[in-house]
Coordinates of C-alpha atoms and ligand atoms in Angstrom, one line a residue:
M1130 CA 0.0 0.0 -0.1
S1131 CA 1.1 3.6 -0.7
V1132 CA -0.1 7.1 0.1
K1133 CA -0.4 9.7 -2.7
V1134 CA 1.2 12.8 -1.4
L1135 CA 1.2 16.2 -3.1
L1136 CA 4.0 18.6 -2.0
A1137 CA 3.8 22.2 -3.1
V1138 CA 5.2 25.6 -3.0
P1139 CA 2.0 27.6 -2.9
P1140 CA 0.8 29.7 -5.8
G1141 CA 0.6 33.4 -5.8
I1142 CA 3.9 34.3 -4.6
D1143 CA 5.4 35.5 -7.8
K1144 CA 5.4 39.0 -6.7
L1145 CA 8.2 38.3 -4.0
E1146 CA 11.1 40.6 -4.9
L1147 CA 13.3 37.4 -5.4
Y1148 CA 11.3 36.4 -8.5
K1149 CA 10.3 39.9 -9.7
V1150 CA 13.6 41.8 -9.3
L1151 CA 16.2 39.1 -9.2
G1152 CA 14.4 36.7 -11.4
L1153 CA 15.9 33.9 -9.1
R1154 CA 13.9 30.7 -9.0
A1155 CA 15.7 27.8 -7.0
P1156 CA 14.5 24.3 -6.5
P1157 CA 12.7 23.7 -3.2
L1158 CA 15.3 21.4 -1.6
G1159 CA 13.4 20.6 1.5
L1160 CA 10.4 19.3 -0.5
A1161 CA 12.6 17.3 -2.9
W1162 CA 14.3 15.6 0.3
I1163 CA 11.0 14.9 1.9
A1164 CA 9.9 13.5 -1.4
A1165 CA 13.0 11.2 -1.6
V1166 CA 12.3 9.6 1.7
L1167 CA 8.6 9.0 1.1
E1168 CA 9.5 7.6 -2.3
R1169 CA 12.2 5.3 -0.8
A1170 CA 9.4 4.0 1.6
G1171 CA 7.1 3.3 -1.4
H1172 CA 4.7 6.2 -1.4
K1173 CA 3.9 8.1 -4.5
V1174 CA 4.9 11.7 -4.5
R1175 CA 4.4 14.7 -6.7
I1176 CA 5.8 18.2 -6.3
I1177 CA 4.2 21.3 -7.6
D1178 CA 6.5 24.3 -7.6
S1179 CA 3.9 26.8 -8.3
P1180 CA 5.8 30.1 -9.0
T1181 CA 8.4 28.3 -11.2
E1182 CA 5.7 26.4 -13.2
G1183 CA 3.6 29.5 -13.6
I1184 CA 0.6 27.8 -11.7
D1185 CA -1.8 30.2 -10.1
L1186 CA -4.5 29.1 -7.4
R1187 CA -7.1 28.1 -10.1
A1188 CA -4.8 25.8 -12.0
F1189 CA -3.2 24.5 -8.7
M1190 CA -6.7 23.5 -7.6
G1191 CA -7.2 21.9 -11.0
E1192 CA -4.2 19.8 -10.3
V1193 CA -5.4 18.7 -6.9
K1194 CA -8.9 17.8 -8.3
S1195 CA -7.3 15.7 -11.3
W1196 CA -4.5 14.0 -9.3
H1197 CA -6.7 13.2 -6.2
P1198 CA -3.8 13.1 -3.5
D1199 CA -4.5 11.4 -0.1
V1200 CA -2.4 14.1 1.5
V1201 CA -1.2 17.6 0.6
G1202 CA 1.8 19.2 2.2
I1203 CA 2.5 22.9 1.7
T1204 CA 5.9 24.6 2.5
A1205 CA 6.1 28.3 3.5
I1206 CA 8.4 30.9 4.8
T1207 CA 7.1 34.0 6.5
P1208 CA 6.8 36.1 3.3
T1209 CA 4.8 33.3 1.6
V1210 CA 2.6 32.1 4.3
Y1211 CA -0.5 34.1 3.7
K1212 CA -0.6 32.8 0.0
A1213 CA -0.2 29.3 1.6
Y1214 CA -3.0 29.9 4.0
E1215 CA -5.3 31.0 1.0
T1216 CA -4.2 27.9 -0.9
I1217 CA -5.2 25.7 2.0
K1218 CA -8.5 27.4 2.4
A1219 CA -9.4 26.7 -1.3
I1220 CA -8.2 23.0 -0.7
K1221 CA -10.7 22.8 2.3
E1222 CA -13.5 24.4 0.5
Y1223 CA -13.1 21.7 -2.1
D1224 CA -12.7 18.7 0.3
K1225 CA -12.7 19.5 4.0
D1226 CA -11.5 15.9 4.8
L1227 CA -8.4 16.1 2.7
P1228 CA -5.5 16.1 5.2
V1229 CA -3.4 19.2 4.8
I1230 CA 0.0 19.4 6.3
M1231 CA 2.6 22.3 6.5
G1232 CA 6.3 22.6 7.5
G1233 CA 9.2 24.9 7.1
P1234 CA 10.6 27.6 9.3
H1235 CA 7.4 29.7 9.8
A1236 CA 5.0 27.1 10.5
T1237 CA 7.5 25.4 13.0
F1238 CA 7.6 28.5 15.3
M1239 CA 4.1 29.8 14.5
Y1240 CA 2.4 26.4 14.7
E1241 CA -0.9 27.7 16.5
E1242 CA -1.3 30.3 13.8
A1243 CA -1.0 27.6 11.1
L1244 CA -3.5 25.3 12.9
S1245 CA -6.0 28.1 13.2
N1246 CA -5.7 28.7 9.4
N1247 CA -7.0 25.1 8.4
V1248 CA -3.7 23.3 8.5
D1249 CA -4.4 19.8 10.1
V1250 CA -0.9 19.0 11.2
V1251 CA 2.3 21.0 11.4
V1252 CA 5.7 19.2 10.8
R1253 CA 8.0 21.1 13.1
G1254 CA 11.7 21.4 12.4
E1255 CA 13.8 18.8 10.2
G1256 CA 11.1 17.3 8.1
E1257 CA 12.1 14.0 6.7
Y1258 CA 11.5 11.4 9.2
T1259 CA 8.7 13.1 10.9
T1260 CA 6.7 13.4 7.6
L1261 CA 7.6 9.6 6.9
E1262 CA 6.1 8.5 10.2
L1263 CA 3.1 10.9 9.8
I1264 CA 2.3 9.6 6.3
N1265 CA 2.7 6.0 7.5
M1266 CA 0.3 6.8 10.5
V1267 CA -2.2 8.5 8.2
E1268 CA -2.1 5.4 6.0
K1269 CA -3.2 3.2 8.8
Y1270 CA -5.3 5.5 11.2
G1271 CA -6.0 8.7 9.3
L1272 CA -5.5 12.0 11.5
D1273 CA -6.3 10.2 14.7
P1274 CA -5.0 12.2 17.7
P1275 CA -4.0 9.4 20.0
H1276 CA -1.8 8.0 17.1
L1277 CA -0.4 11.4 16.2
K1278 CA 0.7 12.0 19.8
A1279 CA 3.1 9.1 19.3
I1280 CA 5.1 11.0 16.6
R1281 CA 7.9 13.5 17.7
G1282 CA 8.0 17.0 16.1
L1283 CA 4.4 17.5 15.4
A1284 CA 1.7 20.1 16.1
F1285 CA -1.9 19.4 15.7
K1286 CA -5.5 20.0 17.4
D1287 CA -7.2 17.6 19.6
G1288 CA -10.7 19.2 19.7
D1289 CA -9.9 22.7 20.8
Q1290 CA -6.5 21.8 22.5
V1291 CA -3.4 22.3 20.5
I1292 CA -1.0 19.4 21.0
K1293 CA 2.9 19.9 20.6
T1294 CA 4.6 16.5 20.7
P1295 CA 8.1 16.5 21.9
D1296 CA 11.0 17.8 19.6
R1297 CA 12.5 15.2 17.3
P1298 CA 16.2 14.9 17.9
P1299 CA 18.2 15.9 15.0
I1300 CA 19.3 13.2 12.1
R1301 CA 22.9 12.5 13.3
N1302 CA 24.2 10.9 10.1
L1303 CA 22.8 13.0 7.1
D1304 CA 24.4 10.5 4.8
E1305 CA 21.6 8.0 5.4
L1306 CA 19.3 10.5 3.7
P1307 CA 18.7 9.7 -0.1
P1308 CA 19.5 12.4 -2.5
P1309 CA 16.8 15.0 -2.9
A1310 CA 14.2 13.8 -5.5
R1311 CA 15.1 16.4 -8.1
H1312 CA 13.6 14.0 -10.9
L1313 CA 10.1 15.5 -9.4
L1314 CA 11.2 19.1 -10.1
P1315 CA 11.1 21.1 -13.3
M1316 CA 14.9 21.3 -13.3
D1317 CA 14.9 23.2 -16.7
K1318 CA 12.8 25.9 -15.6
Y1319 CA 14.9 27.4 -12.8
T1320 CA 16.4 30.8 -13.4
V1321 CA 19.0 33.5 -12.4
F1322 CA 18.3 36.9 -13.4
G1323 CA 15.3 35.6 -15.4
K1324 CA 17.8 33.4 -17.6
P1325 CA 17.4 29.8 -17.8
I1326 CA 20.5 28.7 -15.8
R1327 CA 20.4 25.1 -14.5
I1328 CA 20.7 25.4 -10.7
V1329 CA 21.6 22.5 -8.5
H1330 CA 22.2 23.8 -5.0
V1331 CA 23.3 21.4 -2.4
M1332 CA 22.9 21.5 1.3
A1333 CA 26.3 20.2 2.6
S1334 CA 25.5 20.9 6.4
R1335 CA 22.7 21.5 8.7
G1336 CA 22.8 23.9 11.8
C1337 CA 24.8 26.8 12.9
P1338 CA 26.7 27.4 16.3
Y1339 CA 26.0 31.1 16.7
G1340 CA 22.5 32.1 17.2
C1341 CA 22.1 35.6 15.7
S1342 CA 18.9 37.1 17.1
F1343 CA 17.5 37.9 13.6
C1344 CA 18.2 34.5 12.1
S1345 CA 16.0 31.3 12.5
T1346 CA 18.7 29.0 11.3
S1347 CA 20.3 27.8 14.7
Y1348 CA 16.9 27.7 16.4
F1349 CA 15.5 25.6 13.5
W1350 CA 18.5 23.2 12.7
G1351 CA 20.1 23.0 16.1
R1352 CA 23.1 25.2 17.6
M1353 CA 25.6 22.8 16.3
V1354 CA 26.7 21.9 12.9
R1355 CA 26.1 18.4 11.2
Y1356 CA 28.2 17.8 8.1
R1357 CA 27.4 15.4 5.1
S1358 CA 30.4 13.4 4.0
L1359 CA 31.6 13.6 0.4
R1360 CA 32.1 9.7 0.2
P1361 CA 28.5 8.8 -0.9
W1362 CA 28.8 11.3 -3.7
L1363 CA 32.2 10.5 -5.0
M1364 CA 31.2 6.8 -4.9
R1365 CA 28.1 7.7 -7.1
L1366 CA 30.3 9.8 -9.6
R1367 CA 32.6 6.7 -9.9
T1368 CA 29.6 4.3 -10.6
P1369 CA 29.1 4.3 -14.4
Ligands
B12_997 C1 19.1 28.3 0.2 C2 18.2 29.4 0.8 C3 17.7 30.4 -0.1 C4 17.9 30.2 -1.5 C5 17.2 29.0 -2.2 C6 15.7 28.9 -1.9 C7 14.9 27.7 -2.3 N1 14.0 27.9 -3.0 O1 15.5 26.8 -2.1 C8 17.6 31.7 -2.0 C9 18.7 32.5 -2.0 C10 16.9 31.8 -3.3 C11 16.6 32.1 -0.8 C12 15.7 33.2 -1.1 C13 15.0 33.6 0.1 N2 15.0 33.3 1.5 CO1 16.1 31.7 1.9 N3 17.1 30.4 2.7 C14 17.9 29.5 2.3 C15 18.4 28.7 3.4 C16 20.0 29.1 3.6 C17 18.5 27.1 3.3 C18 17.2 26.5 2.7 C19 17.1 25.2 2.3 O2 17.5 24.8 1.1 N4 17.3 24.4 3.2 C20 17.4 22.8 3.0 C21 16.0 22.2 3.1 C22 16.4 20.6 3.3 O3 15.4 22.7 4.4 P1 13.9 23.4 4.4 O4 13.7 24.0 3.1 O5 13.9 24.3 5.6 O6 13.0 22.2 4.6 C23 13.1 21.1 5.6 C24 12.1 21.7 6.7 O7 11.8 23.1 6.8 C25 10.8 20.9 6.5 N5 9.8 21.5 5.6 C26 9.9 22.5 4.7 N6 8.8 22.6 4.1 C27 7.9 21.6 4.3 C28 6.9 21.2 3.9 C29 6.1 20.2 4.4 C30 4.6 19.8 3.8 C31 6.7 19.5 5.5 C32 5.9 18.3 6.0 C33 7.9 19.7 5.9 C34 8.6 20.8 5.4 O8 11.4 19.6 6.1 C35 12.5 19.9 5.3 C36 13.3 18.7 5.3 O9 13.9 18.6 6.7 C37 17.5 29.0 4.6 C38 18.3 29.0 6.0 C39 18.5 27.5 6.4 N7 19.7 27.2 6.6 O10 17.6 26.7 6.5 C40 17.0 30.3 4.2 C41 15.7 31.0 4.7 C42 14.6 29.6 4.3 N8 15.4 32.0 3.7 C43 14.8 33.0 4.2 C44 14.2 34.0 3.4 C45 13.5 35.2 4.3 C46 14.3 34.1 2.1 C47 13.8 35.3 1.2 C48 12.3 35.7 1.5 C49 14.7 36.4 1.2 C50 14.2 37.6 0.4 N9 14.1 38.8 1.1 O11 14.2 37.7 -0.7 C51 13.8 34.6 -0.3 C52 12.5 33.8 -0.5 C53 12.8 32.6 -1.4 C54 11.8 31.7 -1.6 N10 10.5 32.1 -2.3 O12 11.6 30.6 -1.2 C55 14.6 32.7 5.7 C56 13.0 32.3 6.1 C57 12.7 32.8 7.5 C58 11.1 32.9 7.8 N11 10.7 33.6 8.9 O13 10.4 32.0 7.3 C59 15.6 31.6 6.0 C60 15.0 30.5 7.1 C61 16.9 32.1 6.5 C62 17.0 33.0 7.7 N12 17.7 34.0 7.9 O14 16.1 32.9 8.7 N13 16.8 31.4 0.3
SF4_998 S1 23.4 31.1 9.8 FE1 22.2 32.6 11.0 S2 22.7 32.3 13.1 FE2 24.2 31.4 11.9 S3 25.9 33.1 11.7 FE3 24.5 33.1 9.8 S4 23.1 34.6 10.4 FE4 24.0 34.0 12.4

């Protein structure tokens, strides 16, 4: 058995200065990494990078209606979160029982706000294994609060009560993650200064030892650094 999971960068965020002024469109690495872990476990995943694919809310809803996902996952940072909430509202108007999950730096810290904007479950912090456990649980029990309580790194509502499960410890060995599922992304549509330049960015480490007050990185990924090793990549390069 597998679950059909639609992961998305929300539509309607094309007016961000990054897109409009710099013409910079970069692959959503977080979604691609979650997708890779879900695919490795046998789930069926699709990623819609709405601003890069020129998909507006109407077209996005068309994709939801035609693909019939079992779960929709939306990513957001603070500048994109209101468009994400608009998208989720439209999903819930279409089908109020379609589970919607959200992750990323904004929802991690503002999970109560997300839960009051139609999000069913927030994945807090590092998302790969929390999402995998969540999808496996949804497959068996749906969004049943007693079962969700067993998963670390979530926030959700049980009736009117907001439940925040304990934090998930960081992934110690980042090499155990599969490569991000870039095959699910429109890799030929990413741009720099509006020009079609093939972007393949890599996250070589997670975390930061400092903790500057204006930056979420060390609060989100941990106030320490975890590195990926070069070995698995070199091995892959050697393989014909
Ligand atoms: C690389 C990067 C960029 C790149 C590439 C962005 C891209 N599309 O990949 C560029 C330079 C383009 C960029 C631009 C901007 N960025 Co930036 N960026 C980063 C950086 C350094 C790494 C992001 C990344 O690739 N992480 C790797 C992946 C694996 O992590 P992730 O995306 O967070 O995803 C994980 C979890 O969050 C979670 N998750 C995420 N989404 C979802 C969705 C679901 C459904 C689930 C279940 C889980 C989940 O699971 C993932 C796997 O663990 C972060 C700082 C950091 N170290 O995290 C800032 C960061 C994300 N950026 C930030 C900002 C503000 C911006 C800009 C708005 C800046 C600007 N003024 O223009 C723009 C907007 C870009 C956009 N529209 O997305 C802030 C966001 C803060 C906030 N309050 O939300 C961050 C956190 C930096 C900071 N100083 O605090 N950025
Ligand atoms: S990643 Fe954030 S916390 Fe770390 S040094 Fe840079 S600005 Fe400061």
